[in-house]
Coordinates of C-alpha atoms and ligand atoms in Angstrom, one line a residue:
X1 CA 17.6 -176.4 -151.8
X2 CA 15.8 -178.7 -154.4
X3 CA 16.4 -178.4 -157.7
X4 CA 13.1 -177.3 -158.9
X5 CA 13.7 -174.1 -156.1
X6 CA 16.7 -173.4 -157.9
X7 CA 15.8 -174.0 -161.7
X8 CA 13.0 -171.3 -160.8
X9 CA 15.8 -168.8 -159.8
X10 CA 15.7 -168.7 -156.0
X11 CA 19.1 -167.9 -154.3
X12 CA 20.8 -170.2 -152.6
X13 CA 22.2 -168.2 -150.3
X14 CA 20.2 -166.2 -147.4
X15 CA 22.1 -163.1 -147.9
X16 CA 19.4 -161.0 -147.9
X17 CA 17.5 -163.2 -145.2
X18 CA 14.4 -165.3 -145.5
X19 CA 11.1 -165.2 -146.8
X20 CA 9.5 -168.0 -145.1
X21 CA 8.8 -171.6 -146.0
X22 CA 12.5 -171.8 -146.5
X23 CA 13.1 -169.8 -149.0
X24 CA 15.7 -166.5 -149.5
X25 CA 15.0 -162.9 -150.7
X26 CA 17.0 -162.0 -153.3
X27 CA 16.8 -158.6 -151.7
X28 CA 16.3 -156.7 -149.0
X29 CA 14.8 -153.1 -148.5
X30 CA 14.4 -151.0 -145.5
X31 CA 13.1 -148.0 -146.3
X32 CA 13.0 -145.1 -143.5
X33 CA 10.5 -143.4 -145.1
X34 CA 7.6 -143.9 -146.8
X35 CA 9.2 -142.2 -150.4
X36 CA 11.7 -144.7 -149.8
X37 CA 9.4 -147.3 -149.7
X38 CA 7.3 -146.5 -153.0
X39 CA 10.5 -147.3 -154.4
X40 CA 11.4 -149.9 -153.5
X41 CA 8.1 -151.4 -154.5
X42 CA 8.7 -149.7 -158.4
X43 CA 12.3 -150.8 -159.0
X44 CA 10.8 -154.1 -157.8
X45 CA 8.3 -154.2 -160.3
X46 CA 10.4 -152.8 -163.0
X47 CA 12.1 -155.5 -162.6
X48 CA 9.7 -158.0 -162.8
X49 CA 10.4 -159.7 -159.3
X50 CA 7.7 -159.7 -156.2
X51 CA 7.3 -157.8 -153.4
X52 CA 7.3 -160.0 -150.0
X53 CA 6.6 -156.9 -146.4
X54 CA 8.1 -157.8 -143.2
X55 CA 8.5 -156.8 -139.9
X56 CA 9.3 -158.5 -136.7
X57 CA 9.7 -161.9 -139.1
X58 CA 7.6 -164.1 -136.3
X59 CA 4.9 -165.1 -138.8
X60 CA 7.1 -165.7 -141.7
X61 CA 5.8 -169.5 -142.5
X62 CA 2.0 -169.0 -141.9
X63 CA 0.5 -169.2 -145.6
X64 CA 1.1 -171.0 -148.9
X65 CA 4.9 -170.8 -149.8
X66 CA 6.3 -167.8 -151.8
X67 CA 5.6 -168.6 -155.1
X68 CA 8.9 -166.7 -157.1
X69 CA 11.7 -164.7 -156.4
X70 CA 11.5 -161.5 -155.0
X71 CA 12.8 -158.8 -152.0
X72 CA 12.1 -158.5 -148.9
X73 CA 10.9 -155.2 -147.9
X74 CA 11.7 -154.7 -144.3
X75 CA 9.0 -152.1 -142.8
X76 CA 10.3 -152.2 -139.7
X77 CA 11.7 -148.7 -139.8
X78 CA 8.8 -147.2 -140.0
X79 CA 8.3 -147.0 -136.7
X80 CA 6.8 -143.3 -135.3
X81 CA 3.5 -142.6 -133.4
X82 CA 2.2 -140.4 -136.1
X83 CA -0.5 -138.5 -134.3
X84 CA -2.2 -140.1 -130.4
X85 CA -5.0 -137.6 -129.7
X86 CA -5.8 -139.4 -126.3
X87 CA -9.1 -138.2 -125.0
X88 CA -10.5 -139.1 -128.3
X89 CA -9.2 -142.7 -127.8
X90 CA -7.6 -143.3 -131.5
X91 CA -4.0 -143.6 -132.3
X92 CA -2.2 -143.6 -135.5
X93 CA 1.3 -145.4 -135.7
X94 CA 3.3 -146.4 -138.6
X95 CA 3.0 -150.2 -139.4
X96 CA 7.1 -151.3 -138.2
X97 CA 6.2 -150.1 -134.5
X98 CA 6.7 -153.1 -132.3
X99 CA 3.8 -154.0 -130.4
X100 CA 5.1 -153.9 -127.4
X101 CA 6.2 -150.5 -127.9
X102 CA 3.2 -149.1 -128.8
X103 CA 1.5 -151.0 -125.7
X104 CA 4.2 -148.9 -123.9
X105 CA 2.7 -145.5 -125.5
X106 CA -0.7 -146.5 -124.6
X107 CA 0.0 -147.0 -121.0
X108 CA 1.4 -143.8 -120.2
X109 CA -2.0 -142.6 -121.1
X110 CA -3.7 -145.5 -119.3
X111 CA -4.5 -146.8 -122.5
X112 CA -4.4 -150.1 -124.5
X113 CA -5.0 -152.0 -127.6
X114 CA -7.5 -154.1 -127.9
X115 CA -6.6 -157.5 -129.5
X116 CA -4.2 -159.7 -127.9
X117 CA -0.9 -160.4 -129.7
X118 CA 1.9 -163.1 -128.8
X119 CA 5.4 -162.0 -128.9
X120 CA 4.9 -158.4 -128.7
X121 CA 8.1 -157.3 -128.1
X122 CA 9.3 -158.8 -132.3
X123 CA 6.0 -158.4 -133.8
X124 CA 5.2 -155.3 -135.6
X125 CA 1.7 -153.6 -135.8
X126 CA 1.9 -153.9 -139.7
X127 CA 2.5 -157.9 -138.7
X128 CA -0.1 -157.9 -136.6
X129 CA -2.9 -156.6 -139.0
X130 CA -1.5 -158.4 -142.1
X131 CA -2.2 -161.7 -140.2
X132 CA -5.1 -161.0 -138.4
X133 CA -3.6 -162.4 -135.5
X134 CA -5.8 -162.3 -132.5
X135 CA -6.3 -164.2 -128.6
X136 CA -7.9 -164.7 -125.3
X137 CA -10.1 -161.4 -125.5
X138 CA -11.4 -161.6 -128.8
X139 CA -14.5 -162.4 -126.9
X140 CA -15.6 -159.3 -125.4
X141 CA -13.0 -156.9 -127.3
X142 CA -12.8 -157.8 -130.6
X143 CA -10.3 -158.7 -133.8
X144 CA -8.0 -156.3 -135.2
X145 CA -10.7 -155.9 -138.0
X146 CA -12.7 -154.1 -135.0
X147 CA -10.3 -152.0 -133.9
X148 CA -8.8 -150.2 -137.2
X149 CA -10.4 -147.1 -138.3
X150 CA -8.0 -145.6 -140.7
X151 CA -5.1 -147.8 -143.2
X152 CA -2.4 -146.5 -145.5
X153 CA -1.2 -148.6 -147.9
X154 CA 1.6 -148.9 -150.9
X155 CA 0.0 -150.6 -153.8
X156 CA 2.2 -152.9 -156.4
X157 CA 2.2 -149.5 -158.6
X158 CA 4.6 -148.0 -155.9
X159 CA 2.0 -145.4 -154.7
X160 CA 0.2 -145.0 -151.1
X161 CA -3.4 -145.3 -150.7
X162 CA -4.9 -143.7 -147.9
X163 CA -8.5 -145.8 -146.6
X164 CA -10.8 -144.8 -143.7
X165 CA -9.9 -141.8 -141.3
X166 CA -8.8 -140.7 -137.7
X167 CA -12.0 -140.5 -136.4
X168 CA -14.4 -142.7 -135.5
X169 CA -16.8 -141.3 -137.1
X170 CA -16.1 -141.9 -140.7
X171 CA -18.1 -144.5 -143.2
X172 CA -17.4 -142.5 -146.6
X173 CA -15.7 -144.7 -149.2
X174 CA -14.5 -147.8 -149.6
X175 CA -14.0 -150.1 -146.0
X176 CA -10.2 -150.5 -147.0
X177 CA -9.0 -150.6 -143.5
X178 CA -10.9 -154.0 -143.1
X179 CA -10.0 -155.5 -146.2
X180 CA -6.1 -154.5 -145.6
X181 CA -6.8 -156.6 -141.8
X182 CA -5.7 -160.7 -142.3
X183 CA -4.9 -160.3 -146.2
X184 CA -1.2 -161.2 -145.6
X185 CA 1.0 -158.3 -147.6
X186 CA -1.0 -159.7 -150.5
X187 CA -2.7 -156.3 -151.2
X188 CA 0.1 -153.9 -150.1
X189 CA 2.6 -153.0 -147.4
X190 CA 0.5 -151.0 -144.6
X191 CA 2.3 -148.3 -143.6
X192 CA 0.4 -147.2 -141.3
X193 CA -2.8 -147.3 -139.3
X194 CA -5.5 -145.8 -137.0
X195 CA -6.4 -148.0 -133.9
X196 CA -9.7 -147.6 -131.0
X197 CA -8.3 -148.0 -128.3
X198 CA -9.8 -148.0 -124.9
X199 CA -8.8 -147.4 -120.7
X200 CA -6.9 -150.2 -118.7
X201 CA -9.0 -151.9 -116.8
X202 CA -9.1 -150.9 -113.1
X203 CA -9.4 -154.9 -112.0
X204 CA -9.1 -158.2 -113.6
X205 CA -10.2 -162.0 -113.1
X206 CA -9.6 -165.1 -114.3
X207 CA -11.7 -168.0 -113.0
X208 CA -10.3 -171.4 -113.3
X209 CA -13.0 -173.7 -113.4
X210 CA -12.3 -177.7 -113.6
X211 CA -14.8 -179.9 -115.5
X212 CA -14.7 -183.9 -115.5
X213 CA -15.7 -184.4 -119.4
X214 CA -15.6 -181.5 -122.3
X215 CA -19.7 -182.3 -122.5
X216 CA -20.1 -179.4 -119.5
X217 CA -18.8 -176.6 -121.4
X218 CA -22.2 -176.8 -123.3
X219 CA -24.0 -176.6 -119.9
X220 CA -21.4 -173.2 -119.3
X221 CA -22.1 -171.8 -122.4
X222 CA -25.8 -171.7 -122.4
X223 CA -25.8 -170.7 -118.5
X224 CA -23.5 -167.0 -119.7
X225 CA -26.3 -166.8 -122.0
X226 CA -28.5 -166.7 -119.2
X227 CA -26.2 -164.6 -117.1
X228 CA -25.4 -161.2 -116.4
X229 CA -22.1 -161.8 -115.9
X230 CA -19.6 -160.2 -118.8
X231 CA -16.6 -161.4 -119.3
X232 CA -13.7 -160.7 -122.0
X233 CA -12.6 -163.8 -122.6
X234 CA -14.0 -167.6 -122.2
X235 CA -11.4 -170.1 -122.5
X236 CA -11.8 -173.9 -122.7
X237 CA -8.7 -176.0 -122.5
X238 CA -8.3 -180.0 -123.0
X239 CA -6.1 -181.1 -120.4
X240 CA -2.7 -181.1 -122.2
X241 CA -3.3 -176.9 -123.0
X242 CA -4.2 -176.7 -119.8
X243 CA -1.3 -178.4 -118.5
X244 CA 1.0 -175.5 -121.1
X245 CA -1.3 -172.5 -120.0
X246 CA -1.7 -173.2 -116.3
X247 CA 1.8 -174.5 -115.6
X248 CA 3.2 -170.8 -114.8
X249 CA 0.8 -169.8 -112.2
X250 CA 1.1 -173.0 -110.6
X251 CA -2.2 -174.1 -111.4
X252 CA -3.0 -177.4 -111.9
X253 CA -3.9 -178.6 -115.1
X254 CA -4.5 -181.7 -116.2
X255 CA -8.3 -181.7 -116.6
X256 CA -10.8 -180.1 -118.8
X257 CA -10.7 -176.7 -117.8
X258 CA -12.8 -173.4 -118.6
X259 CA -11.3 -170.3 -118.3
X260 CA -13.4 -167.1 -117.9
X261 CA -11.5 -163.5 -117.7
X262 CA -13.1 -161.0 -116.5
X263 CA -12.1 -157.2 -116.8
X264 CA -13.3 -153.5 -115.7
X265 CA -13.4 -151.8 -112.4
X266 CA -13.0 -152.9 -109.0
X267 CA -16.8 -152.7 -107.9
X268 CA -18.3 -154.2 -111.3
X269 CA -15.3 -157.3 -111.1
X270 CA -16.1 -158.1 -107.3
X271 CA -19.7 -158.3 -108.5
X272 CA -19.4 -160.2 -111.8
X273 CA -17.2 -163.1 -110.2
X274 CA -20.6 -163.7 -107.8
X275 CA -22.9 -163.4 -110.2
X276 CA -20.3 -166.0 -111.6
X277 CA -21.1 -168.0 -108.7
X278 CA -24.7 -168.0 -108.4
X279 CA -25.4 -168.5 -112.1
X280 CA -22.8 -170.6 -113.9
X281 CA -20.7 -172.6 -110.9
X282 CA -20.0 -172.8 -107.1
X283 CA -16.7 -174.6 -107.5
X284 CA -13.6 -172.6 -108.7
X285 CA -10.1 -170.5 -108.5
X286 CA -9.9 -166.9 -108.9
X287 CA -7.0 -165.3 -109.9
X288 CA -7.2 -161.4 -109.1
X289 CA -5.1 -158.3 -111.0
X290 CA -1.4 -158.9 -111.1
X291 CA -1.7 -162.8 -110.4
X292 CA -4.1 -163.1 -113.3
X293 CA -0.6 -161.4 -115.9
X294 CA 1.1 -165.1 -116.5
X295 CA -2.3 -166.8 -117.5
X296 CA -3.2 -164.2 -119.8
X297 CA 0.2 -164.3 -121.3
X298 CA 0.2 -168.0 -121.6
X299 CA -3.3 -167.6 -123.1
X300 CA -2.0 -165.5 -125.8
X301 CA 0.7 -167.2 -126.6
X302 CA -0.5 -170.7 -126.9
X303 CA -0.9 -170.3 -130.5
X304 CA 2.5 -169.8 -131.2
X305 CA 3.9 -172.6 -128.9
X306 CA 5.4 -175.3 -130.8
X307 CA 5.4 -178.7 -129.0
X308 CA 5.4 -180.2 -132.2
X309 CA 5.2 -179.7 -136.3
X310 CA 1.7 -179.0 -137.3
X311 CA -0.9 -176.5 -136.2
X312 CA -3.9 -176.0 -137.0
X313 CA -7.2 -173.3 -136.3
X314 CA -10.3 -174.7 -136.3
X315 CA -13.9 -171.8 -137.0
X316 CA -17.1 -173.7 -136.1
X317 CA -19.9 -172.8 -134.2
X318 CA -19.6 -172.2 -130.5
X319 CA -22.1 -174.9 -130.1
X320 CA -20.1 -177.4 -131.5
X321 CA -17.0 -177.0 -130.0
X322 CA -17.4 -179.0 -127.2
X323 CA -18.1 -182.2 -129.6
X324 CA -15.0 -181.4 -131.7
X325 CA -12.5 -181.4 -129.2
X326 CA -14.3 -184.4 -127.3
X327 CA -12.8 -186.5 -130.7
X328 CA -9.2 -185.4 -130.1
X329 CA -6.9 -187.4 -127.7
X330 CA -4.9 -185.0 -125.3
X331 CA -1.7 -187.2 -126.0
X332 CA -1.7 -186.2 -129.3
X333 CA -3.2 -182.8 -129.4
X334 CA -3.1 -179.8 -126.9
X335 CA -6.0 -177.7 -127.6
X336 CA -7.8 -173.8 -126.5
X337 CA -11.1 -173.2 -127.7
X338 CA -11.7 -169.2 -127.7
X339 CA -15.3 -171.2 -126.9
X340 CA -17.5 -167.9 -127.1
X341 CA -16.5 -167.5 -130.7
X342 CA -15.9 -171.0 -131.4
X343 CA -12.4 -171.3 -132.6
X344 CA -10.3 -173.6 -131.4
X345 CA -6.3 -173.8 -131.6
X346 CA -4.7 -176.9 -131.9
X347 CA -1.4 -177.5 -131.7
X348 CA -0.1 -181.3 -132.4
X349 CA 1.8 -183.0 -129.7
X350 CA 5.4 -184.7 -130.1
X351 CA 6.5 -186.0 -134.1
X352 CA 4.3 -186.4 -136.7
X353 CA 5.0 -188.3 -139.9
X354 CA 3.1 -186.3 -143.3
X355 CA 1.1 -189.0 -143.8
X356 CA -0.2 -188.7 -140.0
X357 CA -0.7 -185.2 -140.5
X358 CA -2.5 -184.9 -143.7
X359 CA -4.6 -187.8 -142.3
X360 CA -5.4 -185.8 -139.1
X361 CA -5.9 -182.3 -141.0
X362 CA -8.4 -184.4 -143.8
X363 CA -10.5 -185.8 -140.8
X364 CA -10.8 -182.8 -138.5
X365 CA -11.4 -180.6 -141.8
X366 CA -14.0 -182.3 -142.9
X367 CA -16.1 -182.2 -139.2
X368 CA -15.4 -178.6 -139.3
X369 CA -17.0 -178.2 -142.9
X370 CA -19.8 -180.9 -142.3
X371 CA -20.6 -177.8 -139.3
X372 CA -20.7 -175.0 -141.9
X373 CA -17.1 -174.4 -140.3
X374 CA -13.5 -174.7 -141.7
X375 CA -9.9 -175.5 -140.5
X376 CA -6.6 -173.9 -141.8
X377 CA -3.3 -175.2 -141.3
X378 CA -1.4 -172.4 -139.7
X379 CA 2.1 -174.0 -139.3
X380 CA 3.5 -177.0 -140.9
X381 CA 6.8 -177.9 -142.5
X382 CA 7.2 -176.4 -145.9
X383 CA 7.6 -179.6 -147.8
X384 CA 4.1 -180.7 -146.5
X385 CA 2.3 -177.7 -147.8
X386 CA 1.7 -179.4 -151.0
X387 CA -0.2 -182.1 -150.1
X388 CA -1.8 -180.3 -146.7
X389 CA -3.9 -177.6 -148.7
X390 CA -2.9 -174.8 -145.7
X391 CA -6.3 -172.6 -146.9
X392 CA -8.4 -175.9 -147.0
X393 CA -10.7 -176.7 -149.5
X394 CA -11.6 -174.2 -152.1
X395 CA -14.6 -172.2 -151.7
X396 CA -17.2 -170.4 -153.6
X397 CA -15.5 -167.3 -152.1
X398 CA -12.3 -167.5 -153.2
X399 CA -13.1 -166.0 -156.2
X400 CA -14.2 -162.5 -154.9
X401 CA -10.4 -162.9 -153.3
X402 CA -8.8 -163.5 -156.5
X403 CA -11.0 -160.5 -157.8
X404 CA -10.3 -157.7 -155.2
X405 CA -6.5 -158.9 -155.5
X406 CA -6.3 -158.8 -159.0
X407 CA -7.5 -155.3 -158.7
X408 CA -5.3 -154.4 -156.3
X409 CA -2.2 -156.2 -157.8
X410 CA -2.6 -156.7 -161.5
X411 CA 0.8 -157.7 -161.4
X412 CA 0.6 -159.9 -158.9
X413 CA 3.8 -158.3 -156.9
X414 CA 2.7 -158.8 -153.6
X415 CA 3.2 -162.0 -151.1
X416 CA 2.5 -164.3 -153.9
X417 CA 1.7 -167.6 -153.5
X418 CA 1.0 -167.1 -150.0
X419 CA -2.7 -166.2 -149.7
X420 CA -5.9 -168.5 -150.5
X421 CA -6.6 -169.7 -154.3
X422 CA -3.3 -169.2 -155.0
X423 CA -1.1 -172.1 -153.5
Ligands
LIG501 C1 0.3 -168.8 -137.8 C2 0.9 -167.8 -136.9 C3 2.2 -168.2 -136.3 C4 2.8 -167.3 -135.5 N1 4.0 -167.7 -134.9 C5 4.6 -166.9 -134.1 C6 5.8 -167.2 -133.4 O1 6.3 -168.3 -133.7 N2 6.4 -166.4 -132.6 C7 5.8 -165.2 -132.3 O2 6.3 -164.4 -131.5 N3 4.6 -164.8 -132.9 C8 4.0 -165.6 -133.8 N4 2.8 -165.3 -134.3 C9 2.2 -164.0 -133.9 C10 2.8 -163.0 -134.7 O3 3.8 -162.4 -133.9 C11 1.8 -162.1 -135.2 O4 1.0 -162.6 -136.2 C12 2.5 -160.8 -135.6 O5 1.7 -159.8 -135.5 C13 3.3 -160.9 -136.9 O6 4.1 -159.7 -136.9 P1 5.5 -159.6 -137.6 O7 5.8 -158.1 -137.5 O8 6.4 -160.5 -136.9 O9 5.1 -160.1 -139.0 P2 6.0 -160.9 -140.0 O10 6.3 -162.2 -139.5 O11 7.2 -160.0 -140.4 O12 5.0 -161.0 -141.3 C14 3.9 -161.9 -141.1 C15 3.1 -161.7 -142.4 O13 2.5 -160.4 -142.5 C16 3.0 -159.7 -143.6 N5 3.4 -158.4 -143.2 C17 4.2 -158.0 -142.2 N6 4.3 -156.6 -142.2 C18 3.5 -156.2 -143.1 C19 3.1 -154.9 -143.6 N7 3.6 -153.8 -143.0 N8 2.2 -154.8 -144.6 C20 1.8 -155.9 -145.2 N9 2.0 -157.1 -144.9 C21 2.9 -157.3 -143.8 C22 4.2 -160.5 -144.1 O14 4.4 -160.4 -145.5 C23 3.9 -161.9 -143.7 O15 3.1 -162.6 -144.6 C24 2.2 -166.1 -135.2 C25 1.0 -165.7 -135.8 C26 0.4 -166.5 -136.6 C27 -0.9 -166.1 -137.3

């Protein structure tokens, strides 16, 4: 530990476990009830330190670094299915669920969440909403932002706020559930929330479509504009991603590759990957229903492979993606555009020095913004966070950030330092 890190009263010691970025709690809570968990948050700010939620601990470095001393607060026992009226196609769970345990409550009923999340079986559902994490399907299903009807929060006065509803049908008030989805424990803890969810699919396809130069994805793209064809998920890869995603199907990947999944019933499947055929290409693989499992995993969980130090997610407009990755070299960067929505993950290959890095981020930021995009920096070493702005540059919006969390938080208990504007 440096000795600034210690001057500003951070233990030394990981006794109570980690924060993230390196630094240790000087704390840690695990409430099994939501009482419990109120107070935790007021003997917390009685005391003047800060309030930093966890659950499964898999996302612990994505953000600007804590900013001061404070407890953990471990929500992973709060874990119940709180009320899963099926036929209605809602569920509300407590935030420390597991994913992968809730996907196992869901498919009982033939059910299933929406948004795609890597590492299920660790990452909570109160994780997966405080990051905003999303994949592959994004395309045709949504974010988590889409999903979430109903929210329940402790604010940094130790009290539970209640947003949105269990229906669907419900618009009164304040849109809390959304504004809870992607702000990073820097509002509250979410103790809970209400989810759409929607049937299994009957069938599944993924088509695995080889291209010579990334140029041909804009062809693609305008031709499903064109098309009838409706597909969850449309995938572009450079060839080292594709090397990482196709590797355990036995694909081969070391081209330019689009990936198109396709989901619903047997009949409408069959049909889509023809229309496939006669309106976007001849030439392709098709993976069908239980082969298509490993892609769509290793889809999902590109984000969160680590061949190397820095990562980074790119937003721009679907029409430019092609362009952007076009001025990447594949030794240096693997790279999966969700191309429908135009984001792009990028994950740097082999060692980077800081210089490198900051020099890469500053470049590839700045095409992004010149777009009307952006880039954030979504892992990194801790020690580069100072000079690699994480949030990028600082917008106009920022402000209404700083506003709704300053009316949330006045005390500024929770996550601090980790969330735009403030590191
Ligand atoms: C940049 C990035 C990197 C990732 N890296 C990995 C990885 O290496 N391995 C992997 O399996 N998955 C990874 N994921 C996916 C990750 O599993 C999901 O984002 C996941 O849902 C996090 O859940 P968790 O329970 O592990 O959250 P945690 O890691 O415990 O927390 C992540 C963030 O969410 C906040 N948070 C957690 N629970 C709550 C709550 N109840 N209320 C309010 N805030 C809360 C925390 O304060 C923290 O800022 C990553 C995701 C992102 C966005």
């Amino acid at each position: 530990m440096n000795r600034e890190a210690q001057a500003a009263g951070w233990p030394e010691s990981p006794g109570s476990g980690p924060l993230g970025d390196g630094r240790c709690a000087t704390a840690v809570h695990r409430p099994a009830t939501v009482d419990e968990l109120c107070e935790a948050v007021r003997s917390e700010a009685a005391s003047g330190g800060a309030v930093y939620p966890q659950g499964g601990r898999s996302a612990l470095d994505y953000g600007g670094t804590p900013a001061r001393p404070g407890a953990a607060v471990d929500v992973s026992g709060l874990d119940q299915v709180v009320d899963y009226p099926h036929a209605d196609m809602t569920i509300t769970v407590q935030a420390g669920m597991t994913v992968a345990a809730l996907q196992g409550v869901l498919a009982e009923k033939q059910q299933r969440l929406l948004f795609d999340v890597p590492g299920g079986d660790r990452a909570t559902l109160g994780g997966a909403l405080a990051t905003g994490v999303c994949g592959p399907r994004r395309y045709g299903l949504g974010r988590p932002r889409d999903s979430i009807i109903g929210v329940s929060f402790v604010t940094s006065n130790g009290v539970e706020v209640k947003g949105g509803g269990r229906v669907v049908k419900n618009v009164a008030g304040y849109d809390f559930p959304k504004l809870l989805t992607g702000s990073l424990g820097t509002l509250g803890v979410i103790t809970q929330a209400t989810l759409k969810v929607r049937p299994l699919p009957g069938a599944s396809a993924l088509i695995w479509l080889r291209a010579d130069r990334p140029e041909q994805l804009d062809a693609w793209l305008a031709a499903f504009h064109a098309s009838a064809v409706r597909p969850v998920a449309i995938e572009f890869l450079n060839p080292s991603a594709a090397a990482i995603v196709g590797e355990p199907a036995g694909l081969d990947g070391r081209s330019w590759t689009l990936v198109v999944g396709i989901e619903d019933d047997e009949k409408s499947v069959a049909w889509q990957v023809d229309q496939f055929r006669r309106e976007v290409a001849s030439e392709f693989d098709v993976l069908r229903d239980e082969a298509t499992r490993p892609i769509w995993a290793s889809l999902t969980a590109f984000q969160v492979a680590a061949p190397g130090p820095l990562a980074c997610t790119a937003s721009l407009r679907p029409s430019r993606v092609a362009a952007f990755l076009a001025g990447m070299p594949a030794d240096r960067w693997a790279l999966q555009a969700h191309a429908g929505n135009g984001v792009v993950r990028m994950q740097g290959l082999g060692a980077w020095t800081e210089g490198e890095a900051a020099e890469a981020v500053s470049a590839r930021r700045a095409e992004a913004l010149r777009d009307g995009g952006d880039l954030i920096v979504s892992r990194c070493p801790a020690a580069w966070k100072g000079r690699i702005r994480v949030w990028g540059e600082p917008r106009g919006s920022w402000a209404l950030g700083r506003a709704v969390k300053r009316a949330l938080d006045p005390p500024g208990l929770m996550n601090p330092g980790r969330f735009v504007g403030e590191a």
